[in-house]
Short mmCIF file of C-alpha atoms in Angstrom, two decimals:
data_model
loop_
_atom_site.label_atom_id
_atom_site.label_comp_id
_atom_site.label_asym_id
_atom_site.label_seq_id
_atom_site.Cartn_x
_atom_site.Cartn_y
_atom_site.Cartn_z
CA UNK Z 1 176.27 99.47 55.85
CA UNK Z 2 177.72 96.78 58.66
CA UNK Z 3 178.68 93.43 57.39
CA UNK Z 4 176.55 90.10 58.48
CA UNK Z 5 177.41 87.28 60.29
CA UNK Z 6 175.62 84.18 60.77
CA UNK Z 7 175.98 80.55 60.77
CA UNK Z 8 172.70 80.11 59.06
CA UNK Z 9 171.72 81.76 55.49
CA UNK Z 10 167.64 81.90 56.41
CA UNK Z 11 167.01 83.25 59.21
CA UNK Z 12 170.10 86.23 60.02
CA UNK Z 13 169.97 87.37 63.38
CA UNK Z 14 169.96 91.79 64.77
CA UNK Z 15 172.44 91.24 67.13
CA UNK Z 16 174.29 89.77 64.23
CA UNK Z 17 174.59 92.90 62.74
CA UNK Z 18 177.98 94.76 63.09
CA UNK Z 19 176.40 98.48 64.92
CA UNK Z 20 177.00 100.84 61.82
CA UNK Z 21 173.84 102.50 60.56
CA UNK Z 22 171.57 101.03 59.81
CA UNK Z 23 170.13 100.59 56.00
CA UNK Z 24 167.91 102.58 55.30
CA UNK Z 25 164.41 101.65 54.42
CA UNK Z 26 163.14 105.46 52.85
CA UNK Z 27 164.25 106.85 50.09
CA UNK Z 28 161.72 109.55 50.46
CA UNK Z 29 163.87 110.20 53.19
CA UNK Z 30 167.38 111.08 51.40
CA UNK Z 31 168.87 114.15 51.21
CA UNK Z 32 170.17 113.62 47.74
CA UNK Z 33 168.08 114.98 45.20
CA UNK Z 34 166.78 111.40 42.52
CA UNK Z 35 168.39 112.04 38.71
CA UNK Z 36 166.19 112.75 36.28
CA UNK Z 37 167.08 109.52 34.52
CA UNK Z 38 164.87 107.51 37.32
CA UNK Z 39 161.80 106.61 36.85
CA UNK Z 40 160.44 105.92 40.22
CA UNK Z 41 161.09 106.07 44.03
CA UNK Z 42 162.28 102.95 45.73
CA UNK Z 43 159.06 101.64 48.13
CA UNK Z 44 160.07 100.71 51.57
CA UNK Z 45 159.83 97.29 50.63
CA UNK Z 46 161.48 96.65 47.85
CA UNK Z 47 164.28 98.58 50.13
CA UNK Z 48 163.31 95.79 53.02
CA UNK Z 49 164.28 93.15 49.98
CA UNK Z 50 167.19 94.85 48.89
CA UNK Z 51 168.39 94.34 52.83
CA UNK Z 52 167.40 90.88 53.64
CA UNK Z 53 169.75 92.24 57.24
CA UNK Z 54 167.26 94.46 57.57
CA UNK Z 55 164.07 92.14 56.80
CA UNK Z 56 165.91 89.83 59.72
CA UNK Z 57 165.80 92.48 62.19
CA UNK Z 58 161.53 93.82 61.12
CA UNK Z 59 159.85 89.96 61.64
CA UNK Z 60 162.61 89.62 65.15
CA UNK Z 61 161.01 93.21 67.11
CA UNK Z 62 157.59 92.24 65.60
CA UNK Z 63 158.22 89.02 66.78
CA UNK Z 64 159.15 89.93 69.93
CA UNK Z 65 155.94 92.89 70.48
CA UNK Z 66 153.96 89.38 69.88
CA UNK Z 67 155.18 87.97 72.54
CA UNK Z 68 155.07 90.91 74.93
CA UNK Z 69 153.61 93.19 74.39
CA UNK Z 70 150.33 91.78 73.60
CA UNK Z 71 149.87 90.05 75.57
CA UNK Z 72 149.75 92.40 78.74
CA UNK Z 73 147.29 93.95 76.24
CA UNK Z 74 145.09 91.29 75.73
CA UNK Z 75 144.64 91.43 78.82
CA UNK Z 76 144.40 94.41 80.38
CA UNK Z 77 141.19 94.74 77.87
CA UNK Z 78 140.01 91.43 79.22
CA UNK Z 79 139.82 93.16 81.84
CA UNK Z 80 139.00 96.53 81.47
CA UNK Z 81 135.74 95.73 79.68
CA UNK Z 82 133.34 94.54 82.23
CA UNK Z 83 133.88 97.87 83.13
CA UNK Z 84 134.63 101.06 79.90
CA UNK Z 85 136.44 100.66 76.75
CA UNK Z 86 140.30 101.61 77.03
CA UNK Z 87 140.71 103.09 74.06
CA UNK Z 88 144.41 104.41 74.28
CA UNK Z 89 145.30 100.93 73.77
CA UNK Z 90 144.58 101.15 70.68
CA UNK Z 91 146.77 104.27 70.27
CA UNK Z 92 149.75 101.95 72.01
CA UNK Z 93 148.82 99.74 69.16
CA UNK Z 94 149.21 102.03 66.86
CA UNK Z 95 152.87 103.40 67.84
CA UNK Z 96 154.29 99.98 67.31
CA UNK Z 97 152.71 97.64 64.61
CA UNK Z 98 152.80 99.25 60.91
CA UNK Z 99 149.45 99.50 58.78
CA UNK Z 100 149.53 96.21 57.29
CA UNK Z 101 150.20 94.25 61.15
CA UNK Z 102 148.07 96.44 62.94
CA UNK Z 103 144.47 95.38 61.98
CA UNK Z 104 145.26 91.86 62.95
CA UNK Z 105 146.69 92.86 65.65
CA UNK Z 106 144.10 94.98 66.78
CA UNK Z 107 141.34 91.46 66.32
CA UNK Z 108 143.40 89.93 68.70
CA UNK Z 109 143.35 92.41 71.34
CA UNK Z 110 138.62 92.75 70.12
CA UNK Z 111 138.63 88.57 71.07
CA UNK Z 112 139.92 88.88 74.55
CA UNK Z 113 136.99 91.09 74.90
CA UNK Z 114 135.14 88.24 73.08
CA UNK Z 115 136.11 85.66 75.33
CA UNK Z 116 134.85 87.58 78.05
CA UNK Z 117 131.43 88.42 77.12
CA UNK Z 118 130.93 85.08 75.99
CA UNK Z 119 131.84 83.08 79.82
CA UNK Z 120 131.17 86.86 81.97
CA UNK Z 121 127.84 84.79 82.57
CA UNK Z 122 129.34 81.43 83.35
CA UNK Z 123 131.75 82.90 85.78
CA UNK Z 124 128.96 84.84 87.75
CA UNK Z 125 126.64 81.99 87.77
CA UNK Z 126 129.35 80.28 89.27
CA UNK Z 127 130.10 83.21 91.69
CA UNK Z 128 126.24 83.47 92.84
CA UNK Z 129 126.23 79.36 92.76
CA UNK Z 130 129.24 79.24 94.86
CA UNK Z 131 129.97 81.74 96.93
CA UNK Z 132 127.42 83.48 97.70
CA UNK Z 133 127.87 83.58 100.99
CA UNK Z 134 130.48 82.37 102.30
CA UNK Z 135 132.46 84.33 104.97
CA UNK Z 136 129.85 86.24 105.12
CA UNK Z 137 130.09 88.04 101.80
CA UNK Z 138 127.56 88.45 99.37
CA UNK Z 139 127.68 86.70 95.56
CA UNK Z 140 128.28 89.91 93.72
CA UNK Z 141 130.89 91.03 96.05
CA UNK Z 142 132.58 87.61 95.56
CA UNK Z 143 132.82 88.92 92.18
CA UNK Z 144 134.22 92.67 92.27
CA UNK Z 145 136.94 90.14 94.39
CA UNK Z 146 137.73 87.99 92.03
CA UNK Z 147 136.92 90.11 88.97
CA UNK Z 148 139.06 92.72 91.15
CA UNK Z 149 142.88 90.61 91.42
CA UNK Z 150 142.47 89.48 87.54
CA UNK Z 151 142.98 92.93 87.00
CA UNK Z 152 144.76 93.96 90.43
CA UNK Z 153 147.85 91.40 88.78
CA UNK Z 154 147.69 92.41 85.07
CA UNK Z 155 148.28 96.17 86.07
CA UNK Z 156 152.15 95.50 87.37
CA UNK Z 157 152.56 92.98 84.04
CA UNK Z 158 151.57 96.14 82.97
CA UNK Z 159 154.45 98.39 84.62
CA UNK Z 160 156.65 95.54 83.34
CA UNK Z 161 156.21 95.45 80.01
CA UNK Z 162 154.08 98.39 78.33
CA UNK Z 163 156.62 100.89 76.84
CA UNK Z 164 155.40 104.97 75.87
CA UNK Z 165 156.11 105.97 72.46
CA UNK Z 166 158.37 104.15 69.67
CA UNK Z 167 161.67 106.22 71.46
CA UNK Z 168 161.15 105.44 74.45
CA UNK Z 169 163.09 103.88 77.27
CA UNK Z 170 159.88 102.96 79.22
CA UNK Z 171 158.32 98.50 80.26
CA UNK Z 172 160.09 96.41 78.03
CA UNK Z 173 162.34 98.48 75.65
CA UNK Z 174 164.25 99.62 78.92
CA UNK Z 175 165.37 96.31 79.51
CA UNK Z 176 164.09 93.52 76.82
CA UNK Z 177 165.14 95.54 72.72
CA UNK Z 178 168.19 95.92 72.23
CA UNK Z 179 168.93 99.41 70.98
CA UNK Z 180 169.46 97.89 67.46
CA UNK Z 181 165.45 97.27 67.52
CA UNK Z 182 164.84 100.41 68.84
CA UNK Z 183 166.68 101.52 65.96
CA UNK Z 184 164.39 99.62 63.34
CA UNK Z 185 160.87 100.19 65.62
CA UNK Z 186 161.67 104.28 64.73
CA UNK Z 187 162.77 103.88 61.38
CA UNK Z 188 159.69 101.58 60.55
CA UNK Z 189 156.73 103.22 62.02
CA UNK Z 190 159.06 106.91 60.94
CA UNK Z 191 158.35 105.26 57.13
CA UNK Z 192 154.50 103.83 57.40
CA UNK Z 193 153.40 107.15 58.21
CA UNK Z 194 151.11 108.89 55.51
CA UNK Z 195 153.05 112.03 55.55
CA UNK Z 196 156.23 113.32 57.38
CA UNK Z 197 155.33 115.17 60.96
CA UNK Z 198 156.28 118.64 61.30
CA UNK Z 199 159.07 119.78 63.43
CA UNK Z 200 158.15 120.44 66.10
CA UNK Z 201 154.49 119.75 67.98
CA UNK Z 202 152.55 119.42 71.24
CA UNK Z 203 148.81 117.88 72.65
CA UNK Z 204 146.84 120.91 71.58
CA UNK Z 205 148.31 121.39 67.58
CA UNK Z 206 147.67 116.84 67.48
CA UNK Z 207 144.03 117.97 68.17
CA UNK Z 208 143.83 120.58 66.35
CA UNK Z 209 145.38 118.22 63.92
CA UNK Z 210 142.37 116.04 64.47
CA UNK Z 211 139.70 117.97 64.36
CA UNK Z 212 140.13 120.04 61.12
CA UNK Z 213 141.17 116.52 59.41
CA UNK Z 214 137.56 115.49 58.53
CA UNK Z 215 138.87 111.41 58.33
CA UNK Z 216 138.71 112.11 61.83
CA UNK Z 217 134.46 113.05 62.14
CA UNK Z 218 134.39 110.16 59.28
CA UNK Z 219 135.07 107.42 61.50
CA UNK Z 220 133.12 108.89 64.39
CA UNK Z 221 130.21 108.25 61.57
CA UNK Z 222 131.09 104.51 61.70
CA UNK Z 223 131.63 104.47 65.64
CA UNK Z 224 128.25 105.43 66.45
CA UNK Z 225 126.28 103.49 63.66
CA UNK Z 226 129.00 100.28 64.44
CA UNK Z 227 127.68 101.37 68.77
CA UNK Z 228 124.38 101.76 68.10
CA UNK Z 229 124.53 97.36 67.32
CA UNK Z 230 126.55 97.08 70.55
CA UNK Z 231 123.54 97.42 72.76
CA UNK Z 232 122.42 93.94 71.99
CA UNK Z 233 125.86 92.81 74.23
CA UNK Z 234 123.35 93.73 77.20
CA UNK Z 235 120.28 92.13 76.71
CA UNK Z 236 121.24 89.29 74.92
CA UNK Z 237 121.10 86.68 77.61
CA UNK Z 238 117.74 87.61 77.32
CA UNK Z 239 117.40 87.34 73.51
CA UNK Z 240 118.58 83.75 74.53
CA UNK Z 241 116.06 83.27 77.19
CA UNK Z 242 113.25 83.75 74.57
CA UNK Z 243 113.76 81.50 72.71
CA UNK Z 244 113.41 78.82 75.52
CA UNK Z 245 115.31 76.42 74.06
CA UNK Z 246 116.05 75.12 78.06
CA UNK Z 247 116.70 75.87 81.71
CA UNK Z 248 118.74 79.30 82.80
CA UNK Z 249 121.80 76.99 83.60
CA UNK Z 250 121.20 76.18 79.19
CA UNK Z 251 120.82 79.83 78.58
CA UNK Z 252 124.28 81.40 79.76
CA UNK Z 253 125.65 78.30 78.20
CA UNK Z 254 124.30 78.92 74.66
CA UNK Z 255 125.42 82.36 74.60
CA UNK Z 256 128.51 82.21 74.22
CA UNK Z 257 129.36 79.97 71.22
CA UNK Z 258 128.21 82.79 69.35
CA UNK Z 259 130.89 85.22 70.82
CA UNK Z 260 133.70 82.19 70.10
CA UNK Z 261 132.51 82.61 66.37
CA UNK Z 262 132.76 85.97 66.28
CA UNK Z 263 136.88 86.32 67.04
CA UNK Z 264 137.44 83.70 65.66
CA UNK Z 265 136.00 84.78 62.11
CA UNK Z 266 137.31 88.20 63.84
CA UNK Z 267 140.57 86.95 63.05
CA UNK Z 268 140.26 85.97 59.33
CA UNK Z 269 138.89 88.70 58.10
CA UNK Z 270 141.83 91.31 59.81
CA UNK Z 271 144.38 88.70 58.34
CA UNK Z 272 142.89 89.14 55.11
CA UNK Z 273 142.70 92.71 55.87
CA UNK Z 274 146.00 93.06 56.17
CA UNK Z 275 147.31 91.02 53.32
CA UNK Z 276 144.57 92.53 50.83
CA UNK Z 277 145.46 96.27 52.44
CA UNK Z 278 142.05 97.30 52.17
CA UNK Z 279 139.74 98.27 55.19
CA UNK Z 280 136.98 99.46 53.42
CA UNK Z 281 135.35 96.03 51.78
CA UNK Z 282 136.01 94.13 54.30
CA UNK Z 283 134.28 96.60 56.45
CA UNK Z 284 131.07 96.98 54.82
CA UNK Z 285 131.46 92.78 53.59
CA UNK Z 286 131.13 92.30 56.96
CA UNK Z 287 128.65 94.69 58.04
CA UNK Z 288 126.52 93.43 55.43
CA UNK Z 289 126.08 89.71 57.04
CA UNK Z 290 125.18 92.16 60.57
CA UNK Z 291 122.33 93.44 58.68
CA UNK Z 292 120.70 89.74 57.09
CA UNK Z 293 121.14 87.97 60.62
CA UNK Z 294 119.31 91.12 62.41
CA UNK Z 295 116.32 91.25 59.26
CA UNK Z 296 115.81 87.23 59.91
CA UNK Z 297 116.32 87.33 64.01
CA UNK Z 298 113.46 89.53 63.43
CA UNK Z 299 111.70 88.49 60.24
CA UNK Z 300 110.91 85.26 61.62
CA UNK Z 301 108.61 83.69 64.59
CA UNK Z 302 110.73 80.66 64.56
CA UNK Z 303 112.74 80.66 68.23
CA UNK Z 304 115.14 78.26 67.49
CA UNK Z 305 116.37 79.54 63.76
CA UNK Z 306 116.32 83.53 65.75
CA UNK Z 307 118.98 81.52 68.00
CA UNK Z 308 121.55 80.45 64.62
CA UNK Z 309 120.48 84.31 63.41
CA UNK Z 310 122.97 85.55 65.90
CA UNK Z 311 125.92 83.20 63.93
CA UNK Z 312 125.22 86.04 61.51
CA UNK Z 313 125.34 89.31 62.98
CA UNK Z 314 127.52 89.34 66.64
CA UNK Z 315 130.14 87.75 63.64
CA UNK Z 316 129.29 90.51 61.15
CA UNK Z 317 129.51 93.16 64.11
CA UNK Z 318 132.53 92.72 66.28
CA UNK Z 319 135.19 91.18 62.56
CA UNK Z 320 134.46 94.74 61.66
CA UNK Z 321 135.17 96.59 64.82
CA UNK Z 322 139.06 96.15 64.92
CA UNK Z 323 139.02 96.92 61.31
CA UNK Z 324 136.93 100.78 61.97
CA UNK Z 325 139.60 101.75 65.34
CA UNK Z 326 142.87 100.43 63.17
CA UNK Z 327 141.97 101.92 60.04
CA UNK Z 328 141.58 104.72 61.98
CA UNK Z 329 144.61 104.87 63.87
CA UNK Z 330 146.95 104.42 60.93
CA UNK Z 331 144.92 107.10 58.58
CA UNK Z 332 145.68 110.25 61.82
CA UNK Z 333 149.43 108.91 62.25
CA UNK Z 334 151.50 111.82 60.94
CA UNK Z 335 152.39 113.22 64.99
CA UNK Z 336 151.34 110.76 68.51
CA UNK Z 337 149.61 114.24 69.54
CA UNK Z 338 147.45 113.64 66.65
CA UNK Z 339 146.77 109.85 66.49
CA UNK Z 340 146.62 109.63 69.91
CA UNK Z 341 143.13 112.43 69.23
CA UNK Z 342 141.90 111.10 66.47
CA UNK Z 343 141.59 107.90 68.25
CA UNK Z 344 139.96 109.45 71.02
CA UNK Z 345 137.33 111.02 69.05
CA UNK Z 346 136.87 108.47 67.00
CA UNK Z 347 136.52 106.28 69.46
CA UNK Z 348 134.12 108.96 72.01
#
């Protein structure tokens, strides 16, 4: 193992690690058999603690991913949500973040959708109020131009930053990451797989693995029940308008707070889920909160109370969204092909 030269004991930079093989963070891949006296094999976390330079390299890699990969994907998903769900984004995230990291990043991703939903009504109201008929264009035409321009600009940023799978030399991997960081990225994702992949793999093999895995269909059922609650996005402004809490402008403004709260709650739940390495209980808990909100909304005739219940069922529904998809992507991680196929099936 190479020597470490650094001016600070607290922080070790990847660039200061001399060239040489990285410390093996996966004892399971060792070719030498375990001695009979060894009670157990060390976990990757224990090996990382024994090699501070590895942990420093991994922290720097994750920090760089958060500053480059996440902002671009966040922007793409925000613009894309106006038309359809972009499932390939979940695949990209699951290729670079480990199981203990992906839930929080998926929650950040979904916050873009919640923010877009919160302010889409206000943007549309402003466009129709001030640009309808301007330069001979109707309000809906201006809305397409404004939203399309944002999508067009974010696409160019994606060309420069978004990489393919770990090990590729595309996107930011070709100009922003060092060889050492790419080695760390590849090795830590290998250690995070739930099982060892086969030497040869292809798209059809990945499809077969995903279809034969019963967990894929369990996630399909979870997604189907979850998406049934997404219909409220289409008529939530009508629900708020039915509460008769003000004018049309006030109604559009009142649609934003529940979605903003949902974004905050989703991030908090994701942090808790990552720290406790749990998905199931967190999903059940948020769904129960959503059910409570729906029951109160259906049972009461008080209009302000019905609006208040949106602060229960919207955060409850959307807080579990990132957990479901990140859980599916983490479980189906034997091969990149299975990961992409299983995520697409679960989200379809």
